[in-house]
Coordinates of C-alpha atoms in Angstrom, one line a residue:
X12 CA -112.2 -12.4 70.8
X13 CA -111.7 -13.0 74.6
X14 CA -113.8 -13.4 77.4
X15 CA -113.2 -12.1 80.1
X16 CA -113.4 -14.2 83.5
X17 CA -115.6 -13.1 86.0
X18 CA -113.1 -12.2 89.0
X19 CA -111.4 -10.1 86.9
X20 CA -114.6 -8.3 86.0
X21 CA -115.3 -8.3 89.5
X22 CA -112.4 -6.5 90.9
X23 CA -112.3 -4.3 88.0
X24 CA -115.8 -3.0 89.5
X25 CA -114.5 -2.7 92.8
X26 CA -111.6 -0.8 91.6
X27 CA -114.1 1.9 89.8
X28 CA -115.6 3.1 93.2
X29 CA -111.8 2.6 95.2
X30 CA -109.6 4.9 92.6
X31 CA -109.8 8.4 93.6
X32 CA -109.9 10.0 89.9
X33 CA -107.1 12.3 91.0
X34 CA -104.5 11.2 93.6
X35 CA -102.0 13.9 94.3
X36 CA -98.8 11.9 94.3
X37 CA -96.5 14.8 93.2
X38 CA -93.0 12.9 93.9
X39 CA -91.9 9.5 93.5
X40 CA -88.8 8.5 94.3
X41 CA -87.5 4.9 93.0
X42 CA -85.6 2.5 95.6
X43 CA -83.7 -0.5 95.3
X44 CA -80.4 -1.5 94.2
X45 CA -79.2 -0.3 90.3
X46 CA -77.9 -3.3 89.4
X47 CA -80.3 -5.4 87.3
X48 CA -82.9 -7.5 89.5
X49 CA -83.0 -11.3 89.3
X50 CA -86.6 -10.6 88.0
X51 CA -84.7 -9.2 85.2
X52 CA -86.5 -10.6 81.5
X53 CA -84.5 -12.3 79.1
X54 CA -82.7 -10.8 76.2
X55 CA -85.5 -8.7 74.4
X56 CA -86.8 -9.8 71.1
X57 CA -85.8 -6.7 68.3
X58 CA -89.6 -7.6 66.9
X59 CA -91.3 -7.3 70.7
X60 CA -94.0 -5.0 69.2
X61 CA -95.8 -6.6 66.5
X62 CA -98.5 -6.7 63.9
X63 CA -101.4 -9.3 63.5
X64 CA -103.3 -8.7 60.3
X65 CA -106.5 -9.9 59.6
X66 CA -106.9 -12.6 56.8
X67 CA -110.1 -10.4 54.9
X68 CA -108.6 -7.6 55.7
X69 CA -105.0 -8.2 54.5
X70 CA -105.0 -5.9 51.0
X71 CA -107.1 -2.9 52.5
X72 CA -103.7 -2.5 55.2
X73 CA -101.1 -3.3 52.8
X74 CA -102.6 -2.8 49.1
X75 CA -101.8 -4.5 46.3
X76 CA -98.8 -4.5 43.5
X77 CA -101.3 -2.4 41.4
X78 CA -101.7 0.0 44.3
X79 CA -99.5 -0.3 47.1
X80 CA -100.7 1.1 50.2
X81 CA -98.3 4.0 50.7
X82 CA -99.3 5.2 54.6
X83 CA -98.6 1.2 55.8
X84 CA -95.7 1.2 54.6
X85 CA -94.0 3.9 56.0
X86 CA -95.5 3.3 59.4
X87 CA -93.6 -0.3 59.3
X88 CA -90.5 1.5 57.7
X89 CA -90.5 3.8 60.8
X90 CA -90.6 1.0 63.4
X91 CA -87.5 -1.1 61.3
X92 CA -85.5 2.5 61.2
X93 CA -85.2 2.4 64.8
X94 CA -84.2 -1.3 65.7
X95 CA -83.0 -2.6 62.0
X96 CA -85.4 -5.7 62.4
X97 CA -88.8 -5.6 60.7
X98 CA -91.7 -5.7 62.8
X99 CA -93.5 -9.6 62.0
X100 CA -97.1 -9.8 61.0
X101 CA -99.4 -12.7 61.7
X102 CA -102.0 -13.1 58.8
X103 CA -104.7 -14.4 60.5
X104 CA -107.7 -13.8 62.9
X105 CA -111.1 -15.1 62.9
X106 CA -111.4 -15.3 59.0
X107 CA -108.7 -17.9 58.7
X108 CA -110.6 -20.4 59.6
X109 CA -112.9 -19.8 56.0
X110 CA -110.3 -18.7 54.0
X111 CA -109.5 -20.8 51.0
X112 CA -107.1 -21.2 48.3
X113 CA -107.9 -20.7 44.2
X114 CA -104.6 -21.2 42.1
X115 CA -107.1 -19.4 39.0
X116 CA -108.4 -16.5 41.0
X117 CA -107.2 -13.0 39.2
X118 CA -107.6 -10.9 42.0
X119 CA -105.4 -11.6 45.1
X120 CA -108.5 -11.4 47.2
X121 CA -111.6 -12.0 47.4
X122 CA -114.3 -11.7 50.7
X123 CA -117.9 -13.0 49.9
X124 CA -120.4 -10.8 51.6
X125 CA -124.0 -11.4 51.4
X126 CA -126.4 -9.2 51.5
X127 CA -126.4 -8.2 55.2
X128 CA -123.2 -7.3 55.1
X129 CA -121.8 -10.4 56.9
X130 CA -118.6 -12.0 55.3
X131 CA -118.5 -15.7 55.1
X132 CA -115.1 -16.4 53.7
X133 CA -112.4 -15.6 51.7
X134 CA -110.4 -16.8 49.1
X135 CA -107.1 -15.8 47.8
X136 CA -105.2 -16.7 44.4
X137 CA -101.1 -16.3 43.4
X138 CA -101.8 -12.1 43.9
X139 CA -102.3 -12.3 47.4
X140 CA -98.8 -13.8 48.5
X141 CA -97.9 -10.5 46.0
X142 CA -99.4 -8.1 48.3
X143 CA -97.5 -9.9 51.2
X144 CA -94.0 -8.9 49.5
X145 CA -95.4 -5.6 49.6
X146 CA -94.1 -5.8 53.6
X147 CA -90.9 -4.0 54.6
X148 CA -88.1 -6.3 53.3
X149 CA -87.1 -9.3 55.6
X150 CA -90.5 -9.3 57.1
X151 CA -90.9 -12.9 59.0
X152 CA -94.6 -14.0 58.1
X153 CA -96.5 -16.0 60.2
X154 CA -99.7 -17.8 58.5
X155 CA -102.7 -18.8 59.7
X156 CA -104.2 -22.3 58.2
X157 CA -107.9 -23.1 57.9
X158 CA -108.8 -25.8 61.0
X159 CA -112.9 -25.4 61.8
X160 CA -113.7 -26.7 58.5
X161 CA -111.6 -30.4 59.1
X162 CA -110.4 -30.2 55.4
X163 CA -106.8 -31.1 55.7
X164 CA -106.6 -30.6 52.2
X165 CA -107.7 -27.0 52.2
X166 CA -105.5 -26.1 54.5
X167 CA -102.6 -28.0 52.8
X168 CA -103.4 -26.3 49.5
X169 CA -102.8 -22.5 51.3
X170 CA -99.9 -23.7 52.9
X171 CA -98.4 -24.7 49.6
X172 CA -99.5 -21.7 48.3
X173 CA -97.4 -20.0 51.1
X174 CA -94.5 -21.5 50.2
X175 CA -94.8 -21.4 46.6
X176 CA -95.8 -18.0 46.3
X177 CA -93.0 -16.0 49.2
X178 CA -88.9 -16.1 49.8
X179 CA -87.9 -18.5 52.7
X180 CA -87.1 -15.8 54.8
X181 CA -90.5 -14.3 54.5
X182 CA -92.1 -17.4 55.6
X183 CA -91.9 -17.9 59.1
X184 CA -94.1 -20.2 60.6
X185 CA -97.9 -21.7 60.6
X186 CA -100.9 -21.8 62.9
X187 CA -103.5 -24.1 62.3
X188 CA -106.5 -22.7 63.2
X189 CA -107.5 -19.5 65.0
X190 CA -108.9 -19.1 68.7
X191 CA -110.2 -23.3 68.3
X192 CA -111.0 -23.3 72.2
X193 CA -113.9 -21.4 70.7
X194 CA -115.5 -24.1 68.4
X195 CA -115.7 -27.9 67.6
X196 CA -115.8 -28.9 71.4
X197 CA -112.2 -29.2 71.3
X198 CA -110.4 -30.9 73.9
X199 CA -106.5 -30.8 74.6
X200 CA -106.8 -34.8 73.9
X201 CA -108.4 -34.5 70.8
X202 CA -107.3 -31.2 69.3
X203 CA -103.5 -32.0 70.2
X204 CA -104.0 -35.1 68.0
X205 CA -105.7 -33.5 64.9
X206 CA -103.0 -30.8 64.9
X207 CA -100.1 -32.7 65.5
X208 CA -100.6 -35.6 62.8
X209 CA -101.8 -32.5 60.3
X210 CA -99.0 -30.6 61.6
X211 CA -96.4 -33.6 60.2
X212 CA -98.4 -34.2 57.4
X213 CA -98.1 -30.6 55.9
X214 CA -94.2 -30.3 57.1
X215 CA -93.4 -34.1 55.2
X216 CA -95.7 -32.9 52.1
X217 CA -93.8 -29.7 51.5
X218 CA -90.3 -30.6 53.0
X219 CA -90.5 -28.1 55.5
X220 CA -87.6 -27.8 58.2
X221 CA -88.4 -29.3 61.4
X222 CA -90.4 -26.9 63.8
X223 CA -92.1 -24.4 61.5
X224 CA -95.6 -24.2 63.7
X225 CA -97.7 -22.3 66.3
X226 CA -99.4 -24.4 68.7
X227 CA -102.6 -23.4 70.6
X228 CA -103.0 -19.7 69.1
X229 CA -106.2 -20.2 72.0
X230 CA -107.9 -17.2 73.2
X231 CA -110.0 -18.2 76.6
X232 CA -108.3 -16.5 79.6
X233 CA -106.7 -18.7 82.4
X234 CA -109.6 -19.5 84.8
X235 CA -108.7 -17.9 88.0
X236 CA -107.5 -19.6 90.9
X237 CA -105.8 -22.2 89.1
X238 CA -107.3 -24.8 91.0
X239 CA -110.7 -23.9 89.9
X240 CA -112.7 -26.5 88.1
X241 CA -112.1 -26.4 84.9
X242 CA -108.7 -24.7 85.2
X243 CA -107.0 -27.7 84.3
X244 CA -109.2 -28.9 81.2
X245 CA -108.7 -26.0 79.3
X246 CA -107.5 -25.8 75.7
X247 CA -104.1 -23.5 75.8
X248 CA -100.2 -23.8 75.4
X249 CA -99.5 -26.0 78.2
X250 CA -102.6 -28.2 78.0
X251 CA -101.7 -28.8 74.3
X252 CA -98.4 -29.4 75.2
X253 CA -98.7 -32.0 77.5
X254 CA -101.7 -33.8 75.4
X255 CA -98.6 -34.5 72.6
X256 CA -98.8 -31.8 70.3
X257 CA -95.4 -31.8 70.0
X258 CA -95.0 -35.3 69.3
X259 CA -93.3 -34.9 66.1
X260 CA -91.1 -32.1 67.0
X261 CA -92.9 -29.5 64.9
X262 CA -93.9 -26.9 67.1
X263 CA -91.4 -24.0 67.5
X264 CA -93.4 -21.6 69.6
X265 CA -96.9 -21.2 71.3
X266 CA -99.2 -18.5 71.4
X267 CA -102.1 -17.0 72.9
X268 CA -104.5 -14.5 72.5
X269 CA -105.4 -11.4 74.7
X270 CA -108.4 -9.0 75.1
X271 CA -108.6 -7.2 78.3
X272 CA -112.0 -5.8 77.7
X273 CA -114.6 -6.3 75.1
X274 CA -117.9 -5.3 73.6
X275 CA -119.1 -8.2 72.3
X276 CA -122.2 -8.1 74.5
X277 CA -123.7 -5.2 76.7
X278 CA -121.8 -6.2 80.0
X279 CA -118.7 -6.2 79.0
X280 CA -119.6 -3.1 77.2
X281 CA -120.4 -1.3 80.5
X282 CA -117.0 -1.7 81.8
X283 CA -114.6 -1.3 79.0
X284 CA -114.4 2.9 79.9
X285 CA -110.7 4.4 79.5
X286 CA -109.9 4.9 83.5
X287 CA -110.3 0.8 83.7
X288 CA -108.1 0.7 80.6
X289 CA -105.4 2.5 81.5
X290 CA -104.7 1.7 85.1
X291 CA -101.3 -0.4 85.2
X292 CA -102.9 -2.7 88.7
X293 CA -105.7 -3.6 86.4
X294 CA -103.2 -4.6 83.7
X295 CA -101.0 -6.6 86.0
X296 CA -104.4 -8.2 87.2
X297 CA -105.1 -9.7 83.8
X298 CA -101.9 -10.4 82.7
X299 CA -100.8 -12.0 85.7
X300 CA -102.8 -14.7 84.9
X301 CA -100.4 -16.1 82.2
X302 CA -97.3 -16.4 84.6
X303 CA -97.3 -19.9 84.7
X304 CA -98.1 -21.0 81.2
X305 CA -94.9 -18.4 80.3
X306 CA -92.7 -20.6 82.5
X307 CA -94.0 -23.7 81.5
X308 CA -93.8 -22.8 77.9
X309 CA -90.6 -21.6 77.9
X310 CA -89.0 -24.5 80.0
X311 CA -90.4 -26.8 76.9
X312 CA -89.5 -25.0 74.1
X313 CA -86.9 -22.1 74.7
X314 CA -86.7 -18.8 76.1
X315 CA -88.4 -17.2 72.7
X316 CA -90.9 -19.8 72.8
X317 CA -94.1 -18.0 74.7
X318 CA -95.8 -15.2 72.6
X319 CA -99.5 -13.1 72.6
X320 CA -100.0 -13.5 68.8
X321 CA -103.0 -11.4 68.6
X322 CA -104.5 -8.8 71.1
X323 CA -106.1 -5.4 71.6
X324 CA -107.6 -3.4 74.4
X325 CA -111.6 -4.1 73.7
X326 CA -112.1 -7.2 71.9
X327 CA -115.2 -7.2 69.1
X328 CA -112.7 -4.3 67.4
X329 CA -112.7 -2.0 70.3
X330 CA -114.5 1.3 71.3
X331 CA -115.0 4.6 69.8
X332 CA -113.5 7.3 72.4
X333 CA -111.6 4.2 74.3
X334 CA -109.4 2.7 71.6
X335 CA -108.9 5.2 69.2
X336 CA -107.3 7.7 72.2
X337 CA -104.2 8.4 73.0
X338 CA -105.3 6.5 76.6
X339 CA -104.5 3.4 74.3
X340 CA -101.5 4.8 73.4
X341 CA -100.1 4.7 77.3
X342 CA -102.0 1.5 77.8
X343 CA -100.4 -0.3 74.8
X344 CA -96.8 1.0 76.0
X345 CA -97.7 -0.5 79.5
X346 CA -99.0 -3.8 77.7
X347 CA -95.9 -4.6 75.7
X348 CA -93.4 -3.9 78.4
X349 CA -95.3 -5.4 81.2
X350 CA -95.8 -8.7 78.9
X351 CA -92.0 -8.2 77.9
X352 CA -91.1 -8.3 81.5
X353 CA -93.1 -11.6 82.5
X354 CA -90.8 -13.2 79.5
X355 CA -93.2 -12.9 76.7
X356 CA -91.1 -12.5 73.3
X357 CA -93.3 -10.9 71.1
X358 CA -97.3 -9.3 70.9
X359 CA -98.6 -8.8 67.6
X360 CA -101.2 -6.3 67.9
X361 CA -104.4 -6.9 66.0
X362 CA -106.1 -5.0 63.2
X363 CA -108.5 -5.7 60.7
X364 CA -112.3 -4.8 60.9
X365 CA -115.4 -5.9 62.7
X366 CA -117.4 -8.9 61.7
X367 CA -121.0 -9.9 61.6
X368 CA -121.0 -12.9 62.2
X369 CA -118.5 -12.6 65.6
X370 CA -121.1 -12.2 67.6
X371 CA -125.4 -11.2 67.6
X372 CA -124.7 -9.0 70.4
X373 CA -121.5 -6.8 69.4
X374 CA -121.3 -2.8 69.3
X375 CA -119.5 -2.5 66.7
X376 CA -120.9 -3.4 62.6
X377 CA -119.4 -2.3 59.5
X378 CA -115.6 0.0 58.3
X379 CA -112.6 -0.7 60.1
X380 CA -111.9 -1.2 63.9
X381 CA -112.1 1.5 66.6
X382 CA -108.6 -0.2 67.7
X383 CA -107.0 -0.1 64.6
X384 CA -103.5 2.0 64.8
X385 CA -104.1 3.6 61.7
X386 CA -106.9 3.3 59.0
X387 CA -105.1 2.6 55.6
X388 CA -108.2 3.6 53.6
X389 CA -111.2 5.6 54.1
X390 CA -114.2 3.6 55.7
X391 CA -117.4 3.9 57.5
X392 CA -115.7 4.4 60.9
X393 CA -113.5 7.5 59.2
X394 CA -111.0 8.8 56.8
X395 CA -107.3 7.5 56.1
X396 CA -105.4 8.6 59.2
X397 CA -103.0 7.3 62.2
X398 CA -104.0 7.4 65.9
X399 CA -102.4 8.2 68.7
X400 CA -101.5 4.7 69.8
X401 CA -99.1 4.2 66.7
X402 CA -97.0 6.5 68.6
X403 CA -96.7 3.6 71.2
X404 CA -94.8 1.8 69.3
X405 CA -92.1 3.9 68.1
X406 CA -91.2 4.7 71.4
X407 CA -91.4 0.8 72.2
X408 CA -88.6 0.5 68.7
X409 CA -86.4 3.0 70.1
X410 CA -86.2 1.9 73.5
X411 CA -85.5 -1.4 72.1
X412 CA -82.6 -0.2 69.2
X413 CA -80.5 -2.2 67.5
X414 CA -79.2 -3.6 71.1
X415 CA -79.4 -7.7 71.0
X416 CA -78.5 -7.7 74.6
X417 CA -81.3 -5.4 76.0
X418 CA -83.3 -6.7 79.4
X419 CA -86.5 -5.3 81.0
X420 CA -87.4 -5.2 85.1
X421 CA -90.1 -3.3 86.6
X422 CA -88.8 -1.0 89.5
X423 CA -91.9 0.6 90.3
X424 CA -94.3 -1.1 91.8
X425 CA -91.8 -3.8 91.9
X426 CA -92.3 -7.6 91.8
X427 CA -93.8 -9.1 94.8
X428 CA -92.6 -12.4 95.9
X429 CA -95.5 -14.3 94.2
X430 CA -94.2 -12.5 91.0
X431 CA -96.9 -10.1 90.6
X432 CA -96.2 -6.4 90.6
X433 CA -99.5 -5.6 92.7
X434 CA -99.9 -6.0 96.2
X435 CA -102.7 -8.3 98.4
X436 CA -103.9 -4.8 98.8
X437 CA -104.7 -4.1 94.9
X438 CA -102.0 -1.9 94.6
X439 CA -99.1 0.3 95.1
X440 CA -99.0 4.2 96.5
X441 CA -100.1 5.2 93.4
X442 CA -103.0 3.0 93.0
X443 CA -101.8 1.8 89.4
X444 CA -101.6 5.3 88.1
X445 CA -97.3 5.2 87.8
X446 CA -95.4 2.8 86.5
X447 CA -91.3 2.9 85.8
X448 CA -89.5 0.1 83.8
X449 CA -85.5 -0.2 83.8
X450 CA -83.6 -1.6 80.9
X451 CA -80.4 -3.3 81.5
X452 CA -78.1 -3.3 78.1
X453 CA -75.2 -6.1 79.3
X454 CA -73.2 -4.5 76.2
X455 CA -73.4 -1.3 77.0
X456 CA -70.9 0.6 79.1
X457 CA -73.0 0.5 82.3
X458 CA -73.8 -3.2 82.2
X459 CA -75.4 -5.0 84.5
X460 CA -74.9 -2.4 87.0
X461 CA -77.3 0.2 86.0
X462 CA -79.6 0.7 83.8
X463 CA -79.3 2.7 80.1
X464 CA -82.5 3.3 79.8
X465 CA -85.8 3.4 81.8
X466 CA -89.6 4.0 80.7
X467 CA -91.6 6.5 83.2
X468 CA -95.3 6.4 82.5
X469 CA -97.8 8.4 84.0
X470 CA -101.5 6.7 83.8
X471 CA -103.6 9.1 85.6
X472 CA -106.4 10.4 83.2
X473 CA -106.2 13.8 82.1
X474 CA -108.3 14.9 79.5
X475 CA -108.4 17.6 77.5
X476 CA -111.8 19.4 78.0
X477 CA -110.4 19.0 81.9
X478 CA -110.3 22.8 83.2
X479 CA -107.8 22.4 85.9
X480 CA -104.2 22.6 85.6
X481 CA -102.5 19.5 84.2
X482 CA -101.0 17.6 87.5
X483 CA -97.6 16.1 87.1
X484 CA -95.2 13.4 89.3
X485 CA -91.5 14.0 89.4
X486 CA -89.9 10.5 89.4
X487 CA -86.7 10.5 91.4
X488 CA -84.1 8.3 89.3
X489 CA -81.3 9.2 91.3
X490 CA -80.5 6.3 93.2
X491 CA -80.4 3.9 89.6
X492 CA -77.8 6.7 88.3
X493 CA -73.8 5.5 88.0
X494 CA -73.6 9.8 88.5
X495 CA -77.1 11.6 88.9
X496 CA -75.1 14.6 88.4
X497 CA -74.7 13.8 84.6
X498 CA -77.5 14.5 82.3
X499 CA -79.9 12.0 80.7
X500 CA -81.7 12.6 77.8
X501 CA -85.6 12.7 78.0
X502 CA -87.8 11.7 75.0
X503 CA -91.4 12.3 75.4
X504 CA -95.1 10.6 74.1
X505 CA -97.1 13.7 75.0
X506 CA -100.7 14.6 73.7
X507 CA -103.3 17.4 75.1
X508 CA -105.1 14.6 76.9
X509 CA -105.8 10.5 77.5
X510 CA -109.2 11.2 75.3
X511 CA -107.0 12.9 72.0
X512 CA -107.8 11.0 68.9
X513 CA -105.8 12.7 66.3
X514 CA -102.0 12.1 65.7
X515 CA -102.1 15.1 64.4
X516 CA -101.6 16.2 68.4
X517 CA -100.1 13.5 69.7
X518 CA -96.1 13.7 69.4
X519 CA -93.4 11.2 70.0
X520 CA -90.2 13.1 70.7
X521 CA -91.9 16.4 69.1
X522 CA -92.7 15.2 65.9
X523 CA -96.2 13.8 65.0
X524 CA -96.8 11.0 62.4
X525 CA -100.3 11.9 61.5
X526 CA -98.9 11.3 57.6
X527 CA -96.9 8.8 58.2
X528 CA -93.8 10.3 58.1
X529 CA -91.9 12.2 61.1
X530 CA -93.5 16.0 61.2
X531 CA -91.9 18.8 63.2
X532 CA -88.2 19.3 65.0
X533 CA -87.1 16.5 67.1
X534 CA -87.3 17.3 70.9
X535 CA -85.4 15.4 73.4
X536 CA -84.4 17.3 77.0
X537 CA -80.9 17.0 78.8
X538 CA -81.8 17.1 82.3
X539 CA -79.2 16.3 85.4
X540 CA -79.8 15.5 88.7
X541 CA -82.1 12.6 88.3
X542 CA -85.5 14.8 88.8
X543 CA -87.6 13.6 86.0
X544 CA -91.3 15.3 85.2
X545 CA -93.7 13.9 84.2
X546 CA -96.9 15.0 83.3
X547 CA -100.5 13.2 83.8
X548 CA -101.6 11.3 80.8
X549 CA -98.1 11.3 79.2
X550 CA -94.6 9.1 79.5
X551 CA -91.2 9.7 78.7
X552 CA -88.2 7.7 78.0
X553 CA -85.0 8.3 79.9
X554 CA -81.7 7.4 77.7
X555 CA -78.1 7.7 79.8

């Protein structure tokens, strides 16, 4: 769960009364030179879109060896089709930190709820790392160890079970503790040196390979400017760093945690609406905000080192008619390559379920979360089904494809020279409503002089009980094309409007996924000429 700083808040207000809710831009043209920018990311991770799981939640997603959860599975299938790499899933989330370990327990596992519905903790037994193998094959697993309770012991005894109970090329790496800026005062002093000498203890006790762990998995956002009191105190990757967590050489990567919005209280409830959500200046806004923990990071540990191991668009398991649209959809698409092109490797998008005791002021109580990308059984908040944002992404796997050599740049708006792709004047001509990525493939027959592929996206809202005709931009690509005279094909993520909540409507490439499993004839487009449209509320990938 993430709060969200108070200048970011207040521009998003501002931004409310300054966006016009149509703006007319009919024709975009892109500039610049083809060849791939020194902005350019690094290689691109074949796992960049993600899953995080939560603990309590784990066996409702992927079932058990008795029932396998069919619909999960072929959703993960899809996304490995398309690159050949499994997607990785994080178990973990808030419940980690009370979930325990019972070598006796029959059932894989078990959530104790009392009586008001609130869950207090789970424990799992040798089933549960059964229902993990349940994952597509060659899943890397990331697990999430038990640190607010101070029991070193408990959270050596799921770690063993861990290893014990999956292959060793399931098991990927640990996290102690979840989101720990939010409990037991922690400094970066005294945190850094709990999780480090735990950190060595559990690697020497089981004979683990040297750096098998997370550090930070935090969840505060940066305080904003930099130089703000405070800013330099806080808990997080760098902070953690540089207080000796990696004193023993454990640590492999870092992670942190995003929310944009939330509605864990009524004011943050106010403002998480879908024309905030998916507006790409307000995404480059928050996300800007990481830059220099990405660099830092990344100088420490590697260029893979840096990743958002859990997030969502509302935090408090999102917002009925915001997160369950297919506005999610575009915003999720924008999320994971704008994060992609600021060097994150990976973001492992969160689902699970909401939780009473999160917080006394939350909107959300009881089922499954409004963010979820699919509901794997039925609940209070609705039947078994996939929403629109799953769609996301597939087109996110096939852009990527089995290509190890793959680079992202923004072209439009562009990075600024203080590495921000908004302008001092909160935006670009289109007031954060388009967005186009190119992706350089080094291997490929163009190179590094132009790109193979490019991502056009289309925020402006259109909805479908909207009465006037659907607007549309034509993106200009010429001028990024070896010959513009020699057609591209066109892919689209289309649905009747930003507010659709069915899959059943919402199509990647022509086909819907509302079972799980590709429906309807593939459609791509050949178009020449470098004249791409795109509708509002829609994107399309280009592929030359």
């Amino acid at each position: 769960m993430a709060r969200i700083f108070p200048e970011f808040l207040r521009w998003a207000a501002i931004l409310v009364f300054l966006l016009p809710s149509v703006f007319g831009l009919t024709n975009l043209k892109l500039t610049g030179l083809p060849s791939i920018p020194s902005t350019a990311s690094h290689t691109l991770h074949p796992a960049l879109g993600s899953f995080s799981i939560e603990t309590a939640f784990f066996e409702e997603f992927v079932g058990n060896t008795t029932s396998p959860n069919v619909l999960t599975k072929n959703l993960l299938e899809n996304l490995k089709k398309r690159t050949g790499i499994s997607a990785e899933v994080r178990i973990g989330g808030i419940t980690a930190d009370s979930t325990y370990w019972n070598a006796s327990q029959e059932v894989g596992l078990f959530n104790f709820i009392d009586a008001t519905g609130a869950l207090h903790n789970t424990t799992i037994g040798p089933g549960f790392w059964e229902s993990v193998k349940l994952l597509p094959e060659a899943t890397k697993v990331t697990v999430t160890l038990d640190l607010h309770d101070l029991n070193f012991e408990g959270a050596l005894s799921v770690a063993e079970s861990a290893v014990t109970g999956l292959d060793s090329g399931e098991l990927y790496l640990f996290e102690i503790g979840n989101e720990p800026d939010h409990y037991l005062s922690f400094t970066p002093q005294n945190y850094s040196a709990i999780w480090s000498t735990w950190a060595k203890n559990i690697s020497d006790a089981l004979g683990l390979a040297a750096s098998r762990f997370q550090v930070a998995v935090t969840v505060e956002d940066p305080i904003w400017p930099f130089n703000a009191p405070g800013a330099s105190s806080q808990l997080d990757c760098v902070s953690a760093l540089a207080a000796g967590a990696n004193s023993e050489g454990v640590v492999r990567t870092c992670s942190e945690h995003t929310y944009q919005y939330s509605v864990c209280d009524p004011p943050r409830t106010a403002v998480a609406t879908l024309p905030n959500l998916v507006n790409h200046t307000r995404l480059a806004m928050y996300l800007d905000l990481w830059q220099p923990r990405i660099k830092s990071v990344r100088e420490q540990l590697g260029p893979h080192s840096f990743l958002i191991g859990e997030y969502n668009s509302v935090s408090c398991s999102g917002k009925d008619g915001v997160s369950n649209t297919f506005g999610q959809a575009l915003w999720l698409l924008d999320t994971t390559f704008y994060a992609a092109s600021l060097n994150v490797s990976r973001l492992y998008i969160h689902q699970g379920g909401p939780l009473a005791l999160q917080s006394s002021t939350q909107l959300n109580h009881g089922g499954l979360s409004f963010y979820d990308l699919w509901y794997p059984v039925q609940n209070t908040n609705g039947p078994v089904q996939v929403f629109p944002s799953y769609s996301a992404y597939l087109f996110v796997a096939e852009t990527l494809g089995h290509s190890k050599t793959i680079k992202i740049a923004n072209i439009y708006p562009g990075r600024q020279a203080n590495g921000s792709t908004i302008t001092t004047a909160l935006g670009d001509t289109s007031e954060g409503q388009l967005v186009a990525y190119g992706f350089w493939d080094t291997e490929s027959p163009l190179g590094s002089d132009f790109p193979a592929k490019f991502a056009l996206l289309n925020l402006e809202i259109f909805n479908q009980t909207q009465s006037i005709p659907r607007p549309t931009t034509t993106f200009d690509i010429s001028g990024f094309l070896k010959d513009p005279q020699q057609p591209v094909t066109v892919r689209r993520l289309s649905a009747p409007g930003a507010d659709i909540k069915e899959a059943s409507v919402t199509t990647w490439a022509g086909q819907d996924y509302a079972s799980g499993l590709a429906a309807g004839e593939l459609a791509e487009e050949q178009i020449a000429g470098g004249q791409i449209v795109v509708q509002a509320s829609e994107a399309v990938l280009v592929v030359v």
